[in-house]
Coordinates of C-alpha atoms and ligand atoms in Angstrom, one line a residue:
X14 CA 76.4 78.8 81.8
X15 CA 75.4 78.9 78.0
X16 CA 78.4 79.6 75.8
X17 CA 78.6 83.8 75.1
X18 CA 80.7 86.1 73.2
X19 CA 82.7 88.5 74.9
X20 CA 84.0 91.4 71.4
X21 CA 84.3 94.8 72.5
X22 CA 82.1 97.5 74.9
X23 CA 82.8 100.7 72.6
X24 CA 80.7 104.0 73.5
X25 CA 78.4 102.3 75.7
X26 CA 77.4 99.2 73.6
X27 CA 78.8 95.5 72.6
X28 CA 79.7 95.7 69.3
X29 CA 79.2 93.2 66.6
X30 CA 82.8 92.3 64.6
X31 CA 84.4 89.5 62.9
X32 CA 87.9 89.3 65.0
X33 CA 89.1 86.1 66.0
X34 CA 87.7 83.5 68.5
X35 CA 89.4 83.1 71.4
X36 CA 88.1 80.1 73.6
X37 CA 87.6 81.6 77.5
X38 CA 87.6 78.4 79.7
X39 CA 86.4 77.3 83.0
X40 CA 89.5 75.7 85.0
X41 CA 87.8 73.7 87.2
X42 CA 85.9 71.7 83.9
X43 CA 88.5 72.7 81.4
X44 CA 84.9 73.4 79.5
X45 CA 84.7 76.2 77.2
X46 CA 82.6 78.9 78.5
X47 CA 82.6 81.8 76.4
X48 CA 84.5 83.1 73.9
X49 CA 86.7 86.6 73.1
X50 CA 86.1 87.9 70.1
X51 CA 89.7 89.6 69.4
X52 CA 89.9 93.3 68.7
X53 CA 92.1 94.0 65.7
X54 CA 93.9 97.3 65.9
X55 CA 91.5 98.9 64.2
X56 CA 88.2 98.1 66.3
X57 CA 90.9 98.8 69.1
X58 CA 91.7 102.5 67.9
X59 CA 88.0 103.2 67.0
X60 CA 87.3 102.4 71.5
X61 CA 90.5 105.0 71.4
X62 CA 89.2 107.4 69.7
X63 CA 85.6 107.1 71.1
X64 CA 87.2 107.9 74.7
X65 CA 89.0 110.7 73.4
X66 CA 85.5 112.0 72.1
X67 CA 84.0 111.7 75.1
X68 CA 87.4 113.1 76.9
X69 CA 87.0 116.4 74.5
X70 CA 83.0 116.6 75.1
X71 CA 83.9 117.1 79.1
X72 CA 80.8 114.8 79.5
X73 CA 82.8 113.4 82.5
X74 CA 85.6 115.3 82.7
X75 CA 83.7 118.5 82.9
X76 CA 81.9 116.8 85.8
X77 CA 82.0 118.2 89.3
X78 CA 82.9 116.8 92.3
X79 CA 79.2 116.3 93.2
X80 CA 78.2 114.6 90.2
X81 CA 81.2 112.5 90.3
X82 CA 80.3 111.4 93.5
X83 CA 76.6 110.2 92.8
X84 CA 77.6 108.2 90.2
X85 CA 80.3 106.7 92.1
X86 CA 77.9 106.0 95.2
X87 CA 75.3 104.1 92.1
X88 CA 78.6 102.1 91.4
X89 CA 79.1 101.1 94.9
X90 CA 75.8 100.2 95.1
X91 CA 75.3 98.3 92.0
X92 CA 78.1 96.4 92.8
X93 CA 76.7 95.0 96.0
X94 CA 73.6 94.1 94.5
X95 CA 75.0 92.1 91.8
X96 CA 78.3 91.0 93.5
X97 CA 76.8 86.9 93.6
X98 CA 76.9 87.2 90.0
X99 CA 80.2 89.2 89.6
X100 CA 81.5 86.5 92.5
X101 CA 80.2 83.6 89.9
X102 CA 81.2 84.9 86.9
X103 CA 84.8 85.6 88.2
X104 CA 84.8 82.5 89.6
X105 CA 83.7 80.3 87.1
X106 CA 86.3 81.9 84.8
X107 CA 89.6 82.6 87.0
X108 CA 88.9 79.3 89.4
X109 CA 89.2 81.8 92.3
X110 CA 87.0 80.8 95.0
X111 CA 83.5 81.9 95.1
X112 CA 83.6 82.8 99.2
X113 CA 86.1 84.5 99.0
X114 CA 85.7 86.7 95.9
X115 CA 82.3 87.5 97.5
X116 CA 83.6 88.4 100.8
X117 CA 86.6 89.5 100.3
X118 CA 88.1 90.5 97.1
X119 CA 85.4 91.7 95.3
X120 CA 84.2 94.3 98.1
X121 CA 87.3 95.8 97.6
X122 CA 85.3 97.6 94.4
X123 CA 83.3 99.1 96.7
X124 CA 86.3 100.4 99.1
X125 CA 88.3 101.6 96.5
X126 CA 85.2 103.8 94.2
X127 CA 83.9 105.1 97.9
X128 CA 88.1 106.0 98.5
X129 CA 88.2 108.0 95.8
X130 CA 84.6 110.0 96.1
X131 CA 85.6 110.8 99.7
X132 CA 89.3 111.6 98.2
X133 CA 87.8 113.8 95.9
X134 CA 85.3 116.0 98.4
X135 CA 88.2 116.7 100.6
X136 CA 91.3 117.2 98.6
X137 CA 92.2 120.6 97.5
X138 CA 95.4 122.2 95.6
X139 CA 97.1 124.9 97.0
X140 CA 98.1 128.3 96.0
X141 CA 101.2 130.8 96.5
X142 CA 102.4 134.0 96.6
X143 CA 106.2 134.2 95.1
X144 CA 108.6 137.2 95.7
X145 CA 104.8 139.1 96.3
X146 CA 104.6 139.8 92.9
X147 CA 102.8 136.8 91.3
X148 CA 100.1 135.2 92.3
X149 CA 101.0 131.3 91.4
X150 CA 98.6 127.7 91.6
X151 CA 98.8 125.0 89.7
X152 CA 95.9 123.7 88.0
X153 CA 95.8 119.8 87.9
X154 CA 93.9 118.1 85.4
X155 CA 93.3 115.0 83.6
X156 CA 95.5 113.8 80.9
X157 CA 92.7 112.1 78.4
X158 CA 92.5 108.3 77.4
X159 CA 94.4 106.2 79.5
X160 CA 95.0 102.3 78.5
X161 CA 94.0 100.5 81.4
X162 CA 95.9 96.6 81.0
X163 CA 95.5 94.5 83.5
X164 CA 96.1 90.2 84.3
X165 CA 94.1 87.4 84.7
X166 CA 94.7 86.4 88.7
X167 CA 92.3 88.8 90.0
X168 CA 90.6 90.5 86.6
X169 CA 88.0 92.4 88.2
X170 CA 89.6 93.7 91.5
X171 CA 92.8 94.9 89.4
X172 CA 90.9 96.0 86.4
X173 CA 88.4 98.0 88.8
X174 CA 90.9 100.0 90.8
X175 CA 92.7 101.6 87.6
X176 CA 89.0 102.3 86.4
X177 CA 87.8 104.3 90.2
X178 CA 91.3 106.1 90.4
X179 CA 91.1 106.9 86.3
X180 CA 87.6 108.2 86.5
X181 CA 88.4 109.8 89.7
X182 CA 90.5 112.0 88.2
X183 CA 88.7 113.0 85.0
X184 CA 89.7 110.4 82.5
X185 CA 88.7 108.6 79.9
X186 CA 90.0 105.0 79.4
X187 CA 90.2 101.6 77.7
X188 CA 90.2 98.7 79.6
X189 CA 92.0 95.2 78.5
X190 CA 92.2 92.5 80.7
X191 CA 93.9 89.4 80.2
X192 CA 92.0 87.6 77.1
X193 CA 91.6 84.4 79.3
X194 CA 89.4 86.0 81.8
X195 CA 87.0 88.6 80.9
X196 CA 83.8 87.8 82.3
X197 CA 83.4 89.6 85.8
X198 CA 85.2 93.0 83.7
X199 CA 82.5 92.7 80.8
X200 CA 79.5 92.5 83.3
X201 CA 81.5 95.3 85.2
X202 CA 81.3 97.5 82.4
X203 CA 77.3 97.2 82.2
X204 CA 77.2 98.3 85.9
X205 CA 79.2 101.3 85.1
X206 CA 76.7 102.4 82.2
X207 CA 74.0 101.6 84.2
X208 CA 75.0 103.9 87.5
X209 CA 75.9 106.8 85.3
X210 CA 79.1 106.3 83.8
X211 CA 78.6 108.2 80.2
X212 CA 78.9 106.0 77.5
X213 CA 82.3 106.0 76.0
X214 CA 83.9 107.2 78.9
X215 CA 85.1 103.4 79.7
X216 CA 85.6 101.1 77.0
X217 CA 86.9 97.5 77.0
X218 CA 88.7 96.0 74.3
X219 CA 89.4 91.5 74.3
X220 CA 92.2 90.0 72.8
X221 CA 96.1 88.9 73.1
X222 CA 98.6 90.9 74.6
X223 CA 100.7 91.2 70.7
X224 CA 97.7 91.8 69.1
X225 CA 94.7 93.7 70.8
X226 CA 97.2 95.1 74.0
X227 CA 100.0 96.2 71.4
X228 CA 96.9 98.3 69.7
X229 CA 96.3 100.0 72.7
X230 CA 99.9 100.5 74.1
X231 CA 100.7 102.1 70.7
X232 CA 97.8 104.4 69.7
X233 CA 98.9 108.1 69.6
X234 CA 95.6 109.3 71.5
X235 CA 96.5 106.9 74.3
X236 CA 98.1 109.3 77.0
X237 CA 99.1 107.0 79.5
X238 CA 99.2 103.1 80.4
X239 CA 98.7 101.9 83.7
X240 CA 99.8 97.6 83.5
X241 CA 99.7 95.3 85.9
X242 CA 101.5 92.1 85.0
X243 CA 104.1 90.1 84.0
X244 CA 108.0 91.9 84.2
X245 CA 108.9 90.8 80.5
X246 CA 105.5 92.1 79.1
X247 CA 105.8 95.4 81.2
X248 CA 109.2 95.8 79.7
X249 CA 107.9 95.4 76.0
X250 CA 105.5 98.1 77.0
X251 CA 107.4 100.4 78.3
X252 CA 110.2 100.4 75.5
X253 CA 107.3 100.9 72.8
X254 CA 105.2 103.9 74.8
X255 CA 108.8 105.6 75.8
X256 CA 108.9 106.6 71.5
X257 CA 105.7 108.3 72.3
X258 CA 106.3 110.0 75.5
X259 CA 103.8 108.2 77.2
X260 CA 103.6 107.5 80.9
X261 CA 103.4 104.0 81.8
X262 CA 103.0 102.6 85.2
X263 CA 104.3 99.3 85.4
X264 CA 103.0 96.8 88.6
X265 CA 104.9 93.6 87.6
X266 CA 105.8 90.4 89.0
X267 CA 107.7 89.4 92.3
X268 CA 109.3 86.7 94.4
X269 CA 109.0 88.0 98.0
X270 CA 110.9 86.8 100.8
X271 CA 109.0 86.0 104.3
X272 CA 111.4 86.0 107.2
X273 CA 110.4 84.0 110.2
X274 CA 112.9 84.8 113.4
X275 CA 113.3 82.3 116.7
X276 CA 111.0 85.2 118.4
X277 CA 108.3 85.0 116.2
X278 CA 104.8 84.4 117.4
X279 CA 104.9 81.1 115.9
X280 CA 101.3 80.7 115.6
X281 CA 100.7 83.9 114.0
X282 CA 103.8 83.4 111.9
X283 CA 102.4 79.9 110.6
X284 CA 99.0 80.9 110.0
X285 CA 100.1 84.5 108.4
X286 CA 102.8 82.0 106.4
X287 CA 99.8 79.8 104.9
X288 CA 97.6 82.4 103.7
X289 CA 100.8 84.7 102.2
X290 CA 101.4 81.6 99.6
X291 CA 98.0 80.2 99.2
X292 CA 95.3 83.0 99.2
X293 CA 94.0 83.9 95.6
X294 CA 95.4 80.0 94.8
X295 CA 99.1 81.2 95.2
X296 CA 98.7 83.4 92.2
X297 CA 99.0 86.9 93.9
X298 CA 102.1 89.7 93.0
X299 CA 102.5 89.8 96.6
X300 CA 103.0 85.8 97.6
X301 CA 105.3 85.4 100.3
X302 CA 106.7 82.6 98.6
X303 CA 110.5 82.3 99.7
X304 CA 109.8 81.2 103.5
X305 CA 113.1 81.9 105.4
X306 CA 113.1 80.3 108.8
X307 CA 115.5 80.5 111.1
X308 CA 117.4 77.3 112.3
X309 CA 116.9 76.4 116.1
X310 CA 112.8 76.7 115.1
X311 CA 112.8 75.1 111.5
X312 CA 111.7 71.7 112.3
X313 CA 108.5 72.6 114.1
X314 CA 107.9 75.3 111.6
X315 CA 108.1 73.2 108.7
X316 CA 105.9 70.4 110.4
X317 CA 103.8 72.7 111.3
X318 CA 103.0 74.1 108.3
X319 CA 103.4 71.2 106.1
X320 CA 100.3 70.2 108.1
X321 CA 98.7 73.0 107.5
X322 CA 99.4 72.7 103.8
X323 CA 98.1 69.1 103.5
X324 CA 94.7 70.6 105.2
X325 CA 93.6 73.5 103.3
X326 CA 90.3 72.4 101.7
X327 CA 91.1 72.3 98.0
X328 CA 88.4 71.5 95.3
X329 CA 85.1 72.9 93.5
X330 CA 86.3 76.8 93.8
X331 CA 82.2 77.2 93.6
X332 CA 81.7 74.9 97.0
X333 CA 81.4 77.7 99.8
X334 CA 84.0 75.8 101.8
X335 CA 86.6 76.0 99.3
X336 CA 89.7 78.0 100.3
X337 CA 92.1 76.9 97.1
X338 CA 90.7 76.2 93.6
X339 CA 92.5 75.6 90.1
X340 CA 95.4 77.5 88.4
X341 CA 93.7 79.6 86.0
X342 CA 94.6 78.3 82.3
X343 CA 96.2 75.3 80.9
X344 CA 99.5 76.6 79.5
X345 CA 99.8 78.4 83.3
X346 CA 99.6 75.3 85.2
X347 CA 101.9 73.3 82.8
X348 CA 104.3 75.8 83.2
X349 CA 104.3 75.5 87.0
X350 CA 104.6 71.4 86.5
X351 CA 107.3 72.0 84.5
X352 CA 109.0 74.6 87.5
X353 CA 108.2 72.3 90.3
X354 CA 109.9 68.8 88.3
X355 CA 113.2 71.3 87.7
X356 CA 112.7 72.3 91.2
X357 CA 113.5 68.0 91.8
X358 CA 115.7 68.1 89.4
X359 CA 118.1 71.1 91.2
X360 CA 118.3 69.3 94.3
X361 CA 114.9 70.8 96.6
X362 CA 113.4 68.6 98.4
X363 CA 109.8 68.0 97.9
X364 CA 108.2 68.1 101.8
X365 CA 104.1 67.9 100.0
X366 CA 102.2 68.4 97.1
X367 CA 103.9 68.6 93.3
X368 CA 100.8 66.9 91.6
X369 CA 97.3 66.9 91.2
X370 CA 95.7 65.8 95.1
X371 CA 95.2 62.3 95.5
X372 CA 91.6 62.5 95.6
X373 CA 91.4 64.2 92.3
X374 CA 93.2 62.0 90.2
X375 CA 91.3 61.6 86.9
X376 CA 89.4 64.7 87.1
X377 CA 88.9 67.6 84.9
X378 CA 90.7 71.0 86.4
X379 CA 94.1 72.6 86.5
X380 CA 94.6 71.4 90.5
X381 CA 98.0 71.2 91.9
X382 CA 97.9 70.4 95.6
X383 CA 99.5 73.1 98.2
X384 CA 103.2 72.5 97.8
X385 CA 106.5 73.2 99.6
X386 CA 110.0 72.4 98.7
X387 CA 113.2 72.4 101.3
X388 CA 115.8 74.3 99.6
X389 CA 119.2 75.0 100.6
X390 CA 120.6 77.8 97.5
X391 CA 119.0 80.7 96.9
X392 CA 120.3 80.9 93.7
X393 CA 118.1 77.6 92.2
X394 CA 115.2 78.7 89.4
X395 CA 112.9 77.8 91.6
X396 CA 113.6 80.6 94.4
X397 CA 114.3 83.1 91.4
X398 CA 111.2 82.7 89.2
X399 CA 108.3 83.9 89.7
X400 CA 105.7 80.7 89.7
X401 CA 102.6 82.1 90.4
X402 CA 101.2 79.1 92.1
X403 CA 100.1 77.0 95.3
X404 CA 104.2 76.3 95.3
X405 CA 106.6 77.6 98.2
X406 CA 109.9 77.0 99.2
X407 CA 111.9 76.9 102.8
X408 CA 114.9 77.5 103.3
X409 CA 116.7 77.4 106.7
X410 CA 118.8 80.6 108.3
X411 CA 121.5 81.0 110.9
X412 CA 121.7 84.6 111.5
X413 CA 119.1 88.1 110.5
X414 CA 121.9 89.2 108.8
X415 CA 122.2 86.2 106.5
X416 CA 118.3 86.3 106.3
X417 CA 118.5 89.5 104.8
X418 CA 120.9 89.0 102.8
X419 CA 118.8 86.1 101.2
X420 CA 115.4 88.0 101.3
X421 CA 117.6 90.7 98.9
X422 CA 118.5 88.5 96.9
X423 CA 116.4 88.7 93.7
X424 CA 115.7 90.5 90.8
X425 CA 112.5 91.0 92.2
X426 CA 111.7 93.8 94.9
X427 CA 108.3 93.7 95.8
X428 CA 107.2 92.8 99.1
X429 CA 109.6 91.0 102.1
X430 CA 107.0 89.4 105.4
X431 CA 108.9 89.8 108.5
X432 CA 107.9 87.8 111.7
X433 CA 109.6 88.9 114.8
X434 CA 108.6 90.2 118.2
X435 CA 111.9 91.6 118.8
X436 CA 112.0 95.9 117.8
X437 CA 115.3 96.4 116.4
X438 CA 114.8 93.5 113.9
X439 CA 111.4 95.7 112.6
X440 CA 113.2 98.8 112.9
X441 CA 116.7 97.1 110.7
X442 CA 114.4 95.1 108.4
X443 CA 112.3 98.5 107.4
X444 CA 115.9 99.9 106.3
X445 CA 117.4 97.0 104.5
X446 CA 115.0 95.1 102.6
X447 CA 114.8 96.2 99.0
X448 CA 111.2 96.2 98.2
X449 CA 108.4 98.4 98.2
X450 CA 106.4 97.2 100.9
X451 CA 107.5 95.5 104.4
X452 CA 105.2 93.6 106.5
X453 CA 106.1 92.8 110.0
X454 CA 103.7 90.1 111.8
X455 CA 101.2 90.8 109.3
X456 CA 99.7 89.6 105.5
X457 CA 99.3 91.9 103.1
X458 CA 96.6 95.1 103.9
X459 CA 96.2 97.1 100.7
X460 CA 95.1 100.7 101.8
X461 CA 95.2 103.5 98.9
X462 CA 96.2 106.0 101.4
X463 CA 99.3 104.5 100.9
X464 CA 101.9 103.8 97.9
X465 CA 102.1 100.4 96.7
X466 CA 104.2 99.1 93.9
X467 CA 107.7 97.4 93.7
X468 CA 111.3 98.3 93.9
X469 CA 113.6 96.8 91.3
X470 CA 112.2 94.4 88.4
X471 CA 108.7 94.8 89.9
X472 CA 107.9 98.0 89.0
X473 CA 108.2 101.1 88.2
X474 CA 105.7 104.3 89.0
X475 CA 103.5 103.3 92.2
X476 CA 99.9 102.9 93.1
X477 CA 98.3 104.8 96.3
X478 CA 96.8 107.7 96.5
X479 CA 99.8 109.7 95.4
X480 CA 101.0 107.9 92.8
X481 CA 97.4 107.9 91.1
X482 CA 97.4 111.7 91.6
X483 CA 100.8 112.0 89.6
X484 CA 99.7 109.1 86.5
X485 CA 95.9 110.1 86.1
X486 CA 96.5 113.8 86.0
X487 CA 98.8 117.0 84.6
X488 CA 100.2 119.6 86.6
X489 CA 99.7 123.3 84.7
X490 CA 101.2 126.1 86.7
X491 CA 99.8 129.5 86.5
X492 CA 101.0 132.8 87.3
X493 CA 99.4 136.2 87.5
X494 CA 101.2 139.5 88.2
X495 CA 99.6 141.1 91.2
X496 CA 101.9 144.6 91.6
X497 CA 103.9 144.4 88.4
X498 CA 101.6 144.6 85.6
X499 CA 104.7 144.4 83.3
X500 CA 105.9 141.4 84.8
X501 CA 104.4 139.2 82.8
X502 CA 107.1 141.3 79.4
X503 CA 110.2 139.6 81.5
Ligands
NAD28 P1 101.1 89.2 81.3 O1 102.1 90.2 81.4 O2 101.2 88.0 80.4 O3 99.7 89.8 80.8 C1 99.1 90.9 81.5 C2 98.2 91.7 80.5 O4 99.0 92.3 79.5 C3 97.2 90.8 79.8 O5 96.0 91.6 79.6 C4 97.9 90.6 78.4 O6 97.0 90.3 77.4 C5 98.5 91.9 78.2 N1 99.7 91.9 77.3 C6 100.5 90.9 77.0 N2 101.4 91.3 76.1 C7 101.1 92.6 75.8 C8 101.7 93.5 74.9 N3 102.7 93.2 74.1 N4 101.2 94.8 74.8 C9 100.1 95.1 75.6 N5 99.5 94.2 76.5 C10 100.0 93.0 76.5 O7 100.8 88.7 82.8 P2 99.9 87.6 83.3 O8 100.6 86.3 83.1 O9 98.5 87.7 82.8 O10 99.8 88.0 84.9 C11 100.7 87.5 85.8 C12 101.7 88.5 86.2 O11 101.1 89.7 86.7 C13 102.6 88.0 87.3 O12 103.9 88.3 87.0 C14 102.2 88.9 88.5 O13 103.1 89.0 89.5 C15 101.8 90.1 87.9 N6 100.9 90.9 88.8 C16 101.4 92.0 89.4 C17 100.7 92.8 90.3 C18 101.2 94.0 91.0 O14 100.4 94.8 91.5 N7 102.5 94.2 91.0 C19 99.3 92.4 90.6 C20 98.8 91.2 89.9 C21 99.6 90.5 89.0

């Protein structure tokens, strides 16, 4: 790929600007592929103010339902036709690999834009009669520009499913995503032009988080912030929009426990227990990375998926086979090193992986081969942090109760994997956990329908079909005297 600068999509069109360059690299070459060119706060407030334009024209937000849902049937379809080169781009930028952005991540685009267009066609508000004198509904509608900020482990999908639920709803917004990895969201923003998207409805502004993202965060016009990312940076947010009054929907970090019980399906619970750590190359919010087994089936556990650790085909994340590519930057991956040698340090003991594969020794790329840790306290920086990596640890259980106990114990509150054949552990584990989702005998299945988002330090406002409906729009009551024409005087 020849070397391209990413600057700023404002009103339709890249535009030309002297910000600073900001090197975007592949992580399975460490080559430098493309560079950001930084928006400065004021290229970021002029893509503000553009939105707010367009917002105040009612170019989309004056759309109808109808014409909403053309152009989100041209996005669907765009998509598909140039989801190789969406799949590459994000690939080649984020090390995610290729087979599985193309068959599975990056159709979610699809799901999620045809979600809200059948959402839309069906969903009506409803109306009231109070004390049969007034005649009361409440008029929902958009709240303007909406920052949409958003990380680097899976740019597009993330960065797509604030932009379907924020033009659903009549928005206009501004789109960052994480300054390493803006590739797949740039060509994204093309496809949107292209399928009908007015310009300046969606803009995208490039840069760091303190520079280009404070920019956003800040500006007045800016009505609400939806962020997806790290629990320190979504608590900077939030305490400089709350001056404003802004809304801010924070989706942060998490360190979820997954709970395997002596009735498990152990098969299932193995195979459910690989891909909860390593899918998305164990950098997913949702990573079932605290394993908590229970004793009297811990040793053929742990063989068991120690093996299937070793196995996973790691390598090229372009090569079709590839199931677990690269951490996605430099300073990311020597940040998990530097976990995974305290992790020693602490006293967990290293059962595979740690270090680069054996057979990649000596090569270019951020690789750290599939790795699992015994532990035996909870309390350890390496079952408290968040790593964000190929890195798990087990830790061996007497009783559910202590299990639960463990699986609760964390800042953190985002998702807890249960796996159990046995009803009243479902039925207790749905009560007790603290976190926002529970799976029992099952990975994660996102489904809009429903909320998602996490208790505690993990979040704070929540995605799904509701939540969206609450952060993307207002709520304006209306009344109108029906009997009483001097009601209205009280
Ligand atoms: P990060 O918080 O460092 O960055 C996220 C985004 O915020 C980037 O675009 C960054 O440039 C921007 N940013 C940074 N500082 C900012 C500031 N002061 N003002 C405005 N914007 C700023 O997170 P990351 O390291 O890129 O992503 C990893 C984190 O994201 C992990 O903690 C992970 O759990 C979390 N995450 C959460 C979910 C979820 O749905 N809960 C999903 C994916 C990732």
């Amino acid at each position: 790929m020849s070397q391209k600068l990413i600057s700023s999509f404002i009103n339709g069109e890249w535009v030309q600007s002297a910000g600073e360059r900001l090197p975007v690299v592949n992580p399975a070459t460490e080559e430098t592929i493309a560079y950001v060119v930084e928006a400065s706060a004021e290229e970021t407030a002029k893509a503000i103010e553009n939105a707010n334009d367009t917002f105040l024209s009612g170019v989309w937000s004056g759309k109808t339902v109808k014409e909403k849902q053309e152009v989100f049937a041209k996005i669907c379809e765009l998509t598909l036709a140039n989801i190789e080169e969406l799949a590459q781009l994000e690939c080649s930028n984020a090390g995610l690999p290729y087979a599985y952005l193309k068959n599975r991540q990056l159709p979610r685009i699809v799901r999620n834009f045809k979600f809200f267009s059948d959402y839309l066609s069906q969903n009506v508000e409803r109306s009231g009669i109070s004390d049969e004198e007034y005649l009361r509904f409440v008029v929902r509608e958009p709240i303007g520009v909406v920052a949409l900020i958003s990380p680097w482990n899976a740019p597009l999908a993330l960065a797509s499913t604030k932009i379907a639920a924020a033009l659903a709803f009549g928005n206009s917004c501004v789109v960052k995503t994480a300054e390493q990895t803006p590739l797949a969201v740039a060509r994204f923003m093309e496809i949107l032009v292209e399928a009908g998207v007015p310009a300046g409805v969606v803009n995208m502004v490039n840069g760091r988080g303190q520079v280009t993202g404070e920019a956003l965060s800040t500006h007045p016009l800016v009505q609400g912030i939806s962020f997806t990312g790290g629990t320190a940076t979504g608590k900077h947010i939030a305490s400089r929009a709350t001056p404003f009054l802004k809304r801010v929907d924070l989706e942060l970090g998490g360190k979820s426990a997954n709970i395997i019980m002596d009735d498990a399906d152990l098969d299932l619970a193995v195979k459910g227990s690989l891909s909860a750590i390593y899918t998305n190359n164990g950098q997913q919010c949702f990573a079932g990375s605290r394993i908590l087994v229970q004793r009297n089936i811990a040793d053929e556990f742990i063989a068991r998926f120690v093996e299937g650790s070793k196995a996973l085909p790691m390598g090229d994340p372009l090569a079709e086979t590839t199931q677990l590519g690269p951490l996605a930057n430099e300073r990311h991956y020597a940040n998990v090193k530097r976990i995974v040698e305290k992790a020693v340090a602490d006293g967990a003991q290293l059962l595979c992986g740690g270090e680069k594969p054996e057979n990649m020794q000596g090569q270019k790329g951020y690789y750290l081969a599939p790795t699992a840790f015994l532990v035996k306290d909870n309390a350890i920086e390496i079952c408290q942090e968040e790593i964000f990596g190929p890195v798990v640890t087990i830790q061996v259980f007497d009783s559910y109760d202590e299990a639960l106990e463990i699986a609760n114990d964390s800042r953190y509150g985002l998702v807890c994997y249960l796996w159990t054949t046995n009803l009243d552990r479902m039925t207790k584990a749905s009560l007790k956990i603290k976190a926002g989702v529970v799976l029992v005998n099952t990975t994660m299945i996102l489904d809009s329908r429903f909320p998602f988002s996490g208790h505690k330090e993990s979040g704070m406002g929540r995605e799904g079909i509701e939540g969206f409906k609450h952060f993307y729009t207002e709520e304006k009551t209306v009344t109108i005297a029906i009997r009483n024409p001097d009601a209205g005087a009280k």
